[in-house]
Amino acid sequence: MVSPLALTAPAHAQDAAPAPAAAAPAATPITPEQVAAFNKAVTDFTAGQQAQQTGDNAGAAAKYDAALPAIRAAVQAQPGNIDNVNFLANALYANAAAKSALNKPDEVVALFEESAPHWRKVVEAKPADAASRNILAGILVQMGNGKLSKQDKAGADPLYAEAIALARKSVAENAADPAANNLLLSGLIGASQTSTDAKLKEEAVAMSKKMLADGSVDAVNKPSAQALTGTK
């Protein structure tokens, strides 16, 4: 049973952080041309967000693709600048949402895989930022689902484990948050298929029963939760 979360659009793509207003001073010397390219990337990213909000995913993806090289270059030049790292993570994430809507799963997976290390840096730098933590957890689950769909359980398992740890922190902070609970459930559903720890499957079944009963399970997790519990 593979969780249907695989390759769905990022849940919070429309909530991406705003782009920096201008290029910040880099740790290594940069040329005026590089500064201009970064500032154009800010403009392209903003245009991409506007297009995405109107449902123009093709236009959004084109703008994100145009913006990414300069943003990557800025992060490479200044890896310790968490604002630029966060900008790159958001741009990759938003582009993944656009590519998912355009039914380009291979590109979605590549964008998720590229974005994950940057999201890890953001979460490490901002441990109280629940939104970024939840985005990372969701990306990890979807990366795990991608590997599980190819029967790569060994590759999927640590991704689910990392996602579960992040989601547990969010649930501990806000036990009533349906999004955090569904993130935890999706991680547990995945881990129940990859881990040798029987307690994880027991927890996935128990949580599925509870969330099905109270109606808090989301549409993405519902089929897997029903399959786990033998309900319809």
mmCIF file of N, CA, C and O in Angstrom, residues 124-187:
data_model
loop_
_atom_site.group_PDB
_atom_site.id
_atom_site.type_symbol
_atom_site.label_atom_id
_atom_site.label_comp_id
_atom_site.label_asym_id
_atom_site.label_seq_id
_atom_site.Cartn_x
_atom_site.Cartn_y
_atom_site.Cartn_z
ATOM 1 N N GLU A 124 16.649 24.471 11.051
ATOM 2 C CA GLU A 124 17.687 24.497 12.075
ATOM 3 C C GLU A 124 17.918 25.915 12.582
ATOM 4 O O GLU A 124 18.106 26.138 13.782
ATOM 5 N N ALA A 125 17.883 26.870 11.666
ATOM 6 C CA ALA A 125 18.127 28.260 12.050
ATOM 7 C C ALA A 125 16.924 28.887 12.755
ATOM 8 O O ALA A 125 17.084 29.821 13.551
ATOM 9 N N LYS A 126 15.735 28.380 12.440
ATOM 10 C CA LYS A 126 14.504 28.949 13.004
ATOM 11 C C LYS A 126 13.652 27.838 13.623
ATOM 12 O O LYS A 126 12.598 27.474 13.090
ATOM 13 N N PRO A 127 14.098 27.284 14.738
ATOM 14 C CA PRO A 127 13.406 26.120 15.309
ATOM 15 C C PRO A 127 11.957 26.394 15.724
ATOM 16 O O PRO A 127 11.167 25.462 15.840
ATOM 17 N N ALA A 128 11.616 27.672 15.940
ATOM 18 C CA ALA A 128 10.244 27.992 16.339
ATOM 19 C C ALA A 128 9.327 28.222 15.146
ATOM 20 O O ALA A 128 8.118 28.438 15.316
ATOM 21 N N ASP A 129 9.865 28.160 13.937
ATOM 22 C CA ASP A 129 9.088 28.413 12.720
ATOM 23 C C ASP A 129 8.343 27.140 12.323
ATOM 24 O O ASP A 129 8.857 26.308 11.577
ATOM 25 N N ALA A 130 7.114 27.011 12.822
ATOM 26 C CA ALA A 130 6.344 25.792 12.574
ATOM 27 C C ALA A 130 5.990 25.636 11.101
ATOM 28 O O ALA A 130 5.923 24.514 10.589
ATOM 29 N N ALA A 131 5.762 26.744 10.399
ATOM 30 C CA ALA A 131 5.374 26.650 8.987
ATOM 31 C C ALA A 131 6.480 26.013 8.167
ATOM 32 O O ALA A 131 6.233 25.097 7.359
ATOM 33 N N SER A 132 7.720 26.455 8.365
ATOM 34 C CA SER A 132 8.843 25.871 7.623
ATOM 35 C C SER A 132 9.060 24.421 8.030
ATOM 36 O O SER A 132 9.352 23.560 7.193
ATOM 37 N N ARG A 133 8.909 24.130 9.312
ATOM 38 C CA ARG A 133 9.058 22.753 9.792
ATOM 39 C C ARG A 133 8.042 21.834 9.130
ATOM 40 O O ARG A 133 8.374 20.727 8.697
ATOM 41 N N ASN A 134 6.805 22.311 9.019
ATOM 42 C CA ASN A 134 5.761 21.490 8.419
ATOM 43 C C ASN A 134 5.968 21.318 6.913
ATOM 44 O O ASN A 134 5.671 20.260 6.361
ATOM 45 N N ILE A 135 6.456 22.366 6.256
ATOM 46 C CA ILE A 135 6.768 22.241 4.834
ATOM 47 C C ILE A 135 7.827 21.166 4.631
ATOM 48 O O ILE A 135 7.704 20.311 3.757
ATOM 49 N N LEU A 136 8.892 21.215 5.443
ATOM 50 C CA LEU A 136 9.954 20.211 5.329
ATOM 51 C C LEU A 136 9.398 18.815 5.574
ATOM 52 O O LEU A 136 9.711 17.877 4.831
ATOM 53 N N ALA A 137 8.573 18.665 6.605
ATOM 54 C CA ALA A 137 7.999 17.348 6.895
ATOM 55 C C ALA A 137 7.185 16.839 5.709
ATOM 56 O O ALA A 137 7.279 15.666 5.324
ATOM 57 N N GLY A 138 6.395 17.731 5.102
ATOM 58 C CA GLY A 138 5.597 17.321 3.954
ATOM 59 C C GLY A 138 6.449 16.918 2.760
ATOM 60 O O GLY A 138 6.142 15.947 2.065
ATOM 61 N N ILE A 139 7.527 17.661 2.529
ATOM 62 C CA ILE A 139 8.439 17.326 1.432
ATOM 63 C C ILE A 139 9.081 15.963 1.672
ATOM 64 O O ILE A 139 9.176 15.132 0.761
ATOM 65 N N LEU A 140 9.510 15.715 2.901
ATOM 66 C CA LEU A 140 10.153 14.445 3.226
ATOM 67 C C LEU A 140 9.194 13.273 3.025
ATOM 68 O O LEU A 140 9.586 12.220 2.511
ATOM 69 N N VAL A 141 7.937 13.460 3.429
ATOM 70 C CA VAL A 141 6.948 12.403 3.229
ATOM 71 C C VAL A 141 6.770 12.122 1.735
ATOM 72 O O VAL A 141 6.740 10.965 1.301
ATOM 73 N N GLN A 142 6.675 13.185 0.948
ATOM 74 C CA GLN A 142 6.461 12.978 -0.479
ATOM 75 C C GLN A 142 7.689 12.360 -1.151
ATOM 76 O O GLN A 142 7.556 11.538 -2.062
ATOM 77 N N MET A 143 8.888 12.733 -0.692
ATOM 78 C CA MET A 143 10.089 12.070 -1.194
ATOM 79 C C MET A 143 10.078 10.594 -0.806
ATOM 80 O O MET A 143 10.436 9.717 -1.609
ATOM 81 N N GLY A 144 9.652 10.314 0.427
ATOM 82 C CA GLY A 144 9.550 8.921 0.862
ATOM 83 C C GLY A 144 8.542 8.152 0.029
ATOM 84 O O GLY A 144 8.786 7.004 -0.366
ATOM 85 N N ASN A 145 7.399 8.797 -0.264
ATOM 86 C CA ASN A 145 6.380 8.143 -1.080
ATOM 87 C C ASN A 145 6.910 7.826 -2.469
ATOM 88 O O ASN A 145 6.591 6.785 -3.049
ATOM 89 N N GLY A 146 7.711 8.754 -3.007
ATOM 90 C CA GLY A 146 8.291 8.512 -4.324
ATOM 91 C C GLY A 146 9.196 7.292 -4.334
ATOM 92 O O GLY A 146 9.161 6.483 -5.267
ATOM 93 N N LYS A 147 10.015 7.165 -3.277
ATOM 94 C CA LYS A 147 10.893 6.004 -3.191
ATOM 95 C C LYS A 147 10.094 4.731 -2.934
ATOM 96 O O LYS A 147 10.382 3.670 -3.503
ATOM 97 N N LEU A 148 9.070 4.839 -2.093
ATOM 98 C CA LEU A 148 8.259 3.659 -1.784
ATOM 99 C C LEU A 148 7.519 3.164 -3.024
ATOM 100 O O LEU A 148 7.347 1.959 -3.215
ATOM 101 N N SER A 149 7.110 4.093 -3.885
ATOM 102 C CA SER A 149 6.407 3.693 -5.107
ATOM 103 C C SER A 149 7.307 2.872 -6.025
ATOM 104 O O SER A 149 6.826 2.133 -6.886
ATOM 105 N N LYS A 150 8.624 3.012 -5.821
ATOM 106 C CA LYS A 150 9.598 2.229 -6.593
ATOM 107 C C LYS A 150 10.142 1.057 -5.771
ATOM 108 O O LYS A 150 11.156 0.465 -6.116
ATOM 109 N N GLN A 151 9.459 0.753 -4.675
ATOM 110 C CA GLN A 151 9.821 -0.353 -3.781
ATOM 111 C C GLN A 151 11.169 -0.149 -3.091
ATOM 112 O O GLN A 151 11.796 -1.114 -2.654
ATOM 113 N N ASP A 152 11.619 1.088 -2.995
ATOM 114 C CA ASP A 152 12.870 1.394 -2.305
ATOM 115 C C ASP A 152 12.562 1.700 -0.842
ATOM 116 O O ASP A 152 12.601 2.863 -0.401
ATOM 117 N N LYS A 153 12.255 0.661 -0.084
ATOM 118 C CA LYS A 153 11.893 0.854 1.315
ATOM 119 C C LYS A 153 13.065 1.359 2.153
ATOM 120 O O LYS A 153 12.886 2.167 3.058
ATOM 121 N N ALA A 154 14.270 0.903 1.831
ATOM 122 C CA ALA A 154 15.447 1.338 2.582
ATOM 123 C C ALA A 154 15.696 2.836 2.386
ATOM 124 O O ALA A 154 16.137 3.534 3.303
ATOM 125 N N GLY A 155 15.411 3.333 1.192
ATOM 126 C CA GLY A 155 15.585 4.758 0.935
ATOM 127 C C GLY A 155 14.466 5.588 1.526
ATOM 128 O O GLY A 155 14.682 6.735 1.943
ATOM 129 N N ALA A 156 13.261 5.041 1.565
ATOM 130 C CA ALA A 156 12.106 5.778 2.066
ATOM 131 C C ALA A 156 12.085 5.872 3.581
ATOM 132 O O ALA A 156 11.670 6.903 4.137
ATOM 133 N N ASP A 157 12.524 4.840 4.263
ATOM 134 C CA ASP A 157 12.356 4.768 5.719
ATOM 135 C C ASP A 157 12.977 5.945 6.473
ATOM 136 O O ASP A 157 12.311 6.546 7.327
ATOM 137 N N PRO A 158 14.240 6.333 6.210
ATOM 138 C CA PRO A 158 14.793 7.467 6.965
ATOM 139 C C PRO A 158 14.100 8.786 6.659
ATOM 140 O O PRO A 158 14.068 9.681 7.520
ATOM 141 N N LEU A 159 13.535 8.919 5.466
ATOM 142 C CA LEU A 159 12.787 10.133 5.138
ATOM 143 C C LEU A 159 11.515 10.208 5.975
ATOM 144 O O LEU A 159 11.175 11.272 6.515
ATOM 145 N N TYR A 160 10.807 9.086 6.085
ATOM 146 C CA TYR A 160 9.617 9.060 6.934
ATOM 147 C C TYR A 160 9.987 9.317 8.398
ATOM 148 O O TYR A 160 9.284 10.048 9.104
ATOM 149 N N ALA A 161 11.075 8.721 8.859
ATOM 150 C CA ALA A 161 11.481 8.895 10.255
ATOM 151 C C ALA A 161 11.774 10.361 10.560
ATOM 152 O O ALA A 161 11.380 10.888 11.614
ATOM 153 N N GLU A 162 12.460 11.035 9.637
ATOM 154 C CA GLU A 162 12.765 12.460 9.824
ATOM 155 C C GLU A 162 11.481 13.287 9.819
ATOM 156 O O GLU A 162 11.316 14.197 10.641
ATOM 157 N N ALA A 163 10.575 12.958 8.910
ATOM 158 C CA ALA A 163 9.306 13.684 8.835
ATOM 159 C C ALA A 163 8.485 13.490 10.104
ATOM 160 O O ALA A 163 7.869 14.439 10.619
ATOM 161 N N ILE A 164 8.464 12.271 10.617
ATOM 162 C CA ILE A 164 7.697 11.982 11.834
ATOM 163 C C ILE A 164 8.225 12.798 13.008
ATOM 164 O O ILE A 164 7.449 13.370 13.791
ATOM 165 N N ALA A 165 9.537 12.884 13.144
ATOM 166 C CA ALA A 165 10.114 13.653 14.253
ATOM 167 C C ALA A 165 9.710 15.125 14.164
ATOM 168 O O ALA A 165 9.389 15.760 15.183
ATOM 169 N N LEU A 166 9.728 15.676 12.968
ATOM 170 C CA LEU A 166 9.329 17.070 12.782
ATOM 171 C C LEU A 166 7.845 17.261 13.086
ATOM 172 O O LEU A 166 7.449 18.215 13.774
ATOM 173 N N ALA A 167 7.030 16.343 12.574
ATOM 174 C CA ALA A 167 5.589 16.457 12.780
ATOM 175 C C ALA A 167 5.215 16.285 14.248
ATOM 176 O O ALA A 167 4.295 16.943 14.741
ATOM 177 N N ARG A 168 5.932 15.397 14.942
ATOM 178 C CA ARG A 168 5.652 15.220 16.369
ATOM 179 C C ARG A 168 5.877 16.532 17.123
ATOM 180 O O ARG A 168 5.124 16.868 18.049
ATOM 181 N N LYS A 169 6.911 17.267 16.748
ATOM 182 C CA LYS A 169 7.184 18.542 17.412
ATOM 183 C C LYS A 169 6.044 19.520 17.165
ATOM 184 O O LYS A 169 5.597 20.222 18.091
ATOM 185 N N SER A 170 5.543 19.552 15.935
ATOM 186 C CA SER A 170 4.434 20.457 15.626
ATOM 187 C C SER A 170 3.164 20.056 16.365
ATOM 188 O O SER A 170 2.425 20.920 16.854
ATOM 189 N N VAL A 171 2.896 18.759 16.458
ATOM 190 C CA VAL A 171 1.714 18.289 17.193
ATOM 191 C C VAL A 171 1.863 18.591 18.677
ATOM 192 O O VAL A 171 0.889 18.976 19.343
ATOM 193 N N ALA A 172 3.089 18.439 19.207
ATOM 194 C CA ALA A 172 3.315 18.741 20.621
ATOM 195 C C ALA A 172 3.060 20.220 20.913
ATOM 196 O O ALA A 172 2.573 20.574 21.997
ATOM 197 N N GLU A 173 3.379 21.071 19.961
ATOM 198 C CA GLU A 173 3.158 22.509 20.136
ATOM 199 C C GLU A 173 1.688 22.889 19.987
ATOM 200 O O GLU A 173 1.216 23.834 20.622
ATOM 201 N N ASN A 174 0.973 22.161 19.128
ATOM 202 C CA ASN A 174 -0.431 22.486 18.861
ATOM 203 C C ASN A 174 -1.187 21.208 18.538
ATOM 204 O O ASN A 174 -1.353 20.842 17.375
ATOM 205 N N ALA A 175 -1.637 20.543 19.582
ATOM 206 C CA ALA A 175 -2.268 19.231 19.420
ATOM 207 C C ALA A 175 -3.572 19.300 18.637
ATOM 208 O O ALA A 175 -4.017 18.291 18.083
ATOM 209 N N ALA A 176 -4.183 20.475 18.556
ATOM 210 C CA ALA A 176 -5.467 20.600 17.871
ATOM 211 C C ALA A 176 -5.318 20.975 16.400
ATOM 212 O O ALA A 176 -6.329 21.122 15.705
ATOM 213 N N ASP A 177 -4.100 21.127 15.932
ATOM 214 C CA ASP A 177 -3.879 21.565 14.551
ATOM 215 C C ASP A 177 -4.084 20.398 13.587
ATOM 216 O O ASP A 177 -3.292 19.452 13.572
ATOM 217 N N PRO A 178 -5.126 20.433 12.759
ATOM 218 C CA PRO A 178 -5.372 19.318 11.836
ATOM 219 C C PRO A 178 -4.227 19.105 10.855
ATOM 220 O O PRO A 178 -3.912 17.959 10.511
ATOM 221 N N ALA A 179 -3.602 20.192 10.384
ATOM 222 C CA ALA A 179 -2.515 20.050 9.413
ATOM 223 C C ALA A 179 -1.343 19.294 10.017
ATOM 224 O O ALA A 179 -0.766 18.397 9.384
ATOM 225 N N ALA A 180 -0.976 19.636 11.244
ATOM 226 C CA ALA A 180 0.137 18.964 11.899
ATOM 227 C C ALA A 180 -0.196 17.491 12.145
ATOM 228 O O ALA A 180 0.656 16.608 11.951
ATOM 229 N N ASN A 181 -1.417 17.230 12.558
ATOM 230 C CA ASN A 181 -1.815 15.841 12.798
ATOM 231 C C ASN A 181 -1.835 15.031 11.515
ATOM 232 O O ASN A 181 -1.437 13.858 11.504
ATOM 233 N N ASN A 182 -2.266 15.635 10.426
ATOM 234 C CA ASN A 182 -2.269 14.915 9.150
ATOM 235 C C ASN A 182 -0.860 14.690 8.630
ATOM 236 O O ASN A 182 -0.581 13.668 8.002
ATOM 237 N N LEU A 183 0.053 15.624 8.906
ATOM 238 C CA LEU A 183 1.452 15.403 8.549
ATOM 239 C C LEU A 183 2.011 14.211 9.315
ATOM 240 O O LEU A 183 2.704 13.358 8.748
ATOM 241 N N LEU A 184 1.722 14.163 10.614
ATOM 242 C CA LEU A 184 2.198 13.040 11.418
ATOM 243 C C LEU A 184 1.588 11.735 10.920
ATOM 244 O O LEU A 184 2.291 10.726 10.769
ATOM 245 N N LEU A 185 0.311 11.774 10.634
ATOM 246 C CA LEU A 185 -0.351 10.556 10.148
ATOM 247 C C LEU A 185 0.254 10.094 8.829
ATOM 248 O O LEU A 185 0.504 8.897 8.641
ATOM 249 N N SER A 186 0.524 11.018 7.917
ATOM 250 C CA SER A 186 1.083 10.618 6.623
ATOM 251 C C SER A 186 2.463 9.995 6.798
ATOM 252 O O SER A 186 2.812 9.026 6.115
ATOM 253 N N GLY A 187 3.254 10.539 7.729
ATOM 254 C CA GLY A 187 4.555 9.952 8.009
ATOM 255 C C GLY A 187 4.435 8.556 8.594
ATOM 256 O O GLY A 187 5.168 7.632 8.227
#
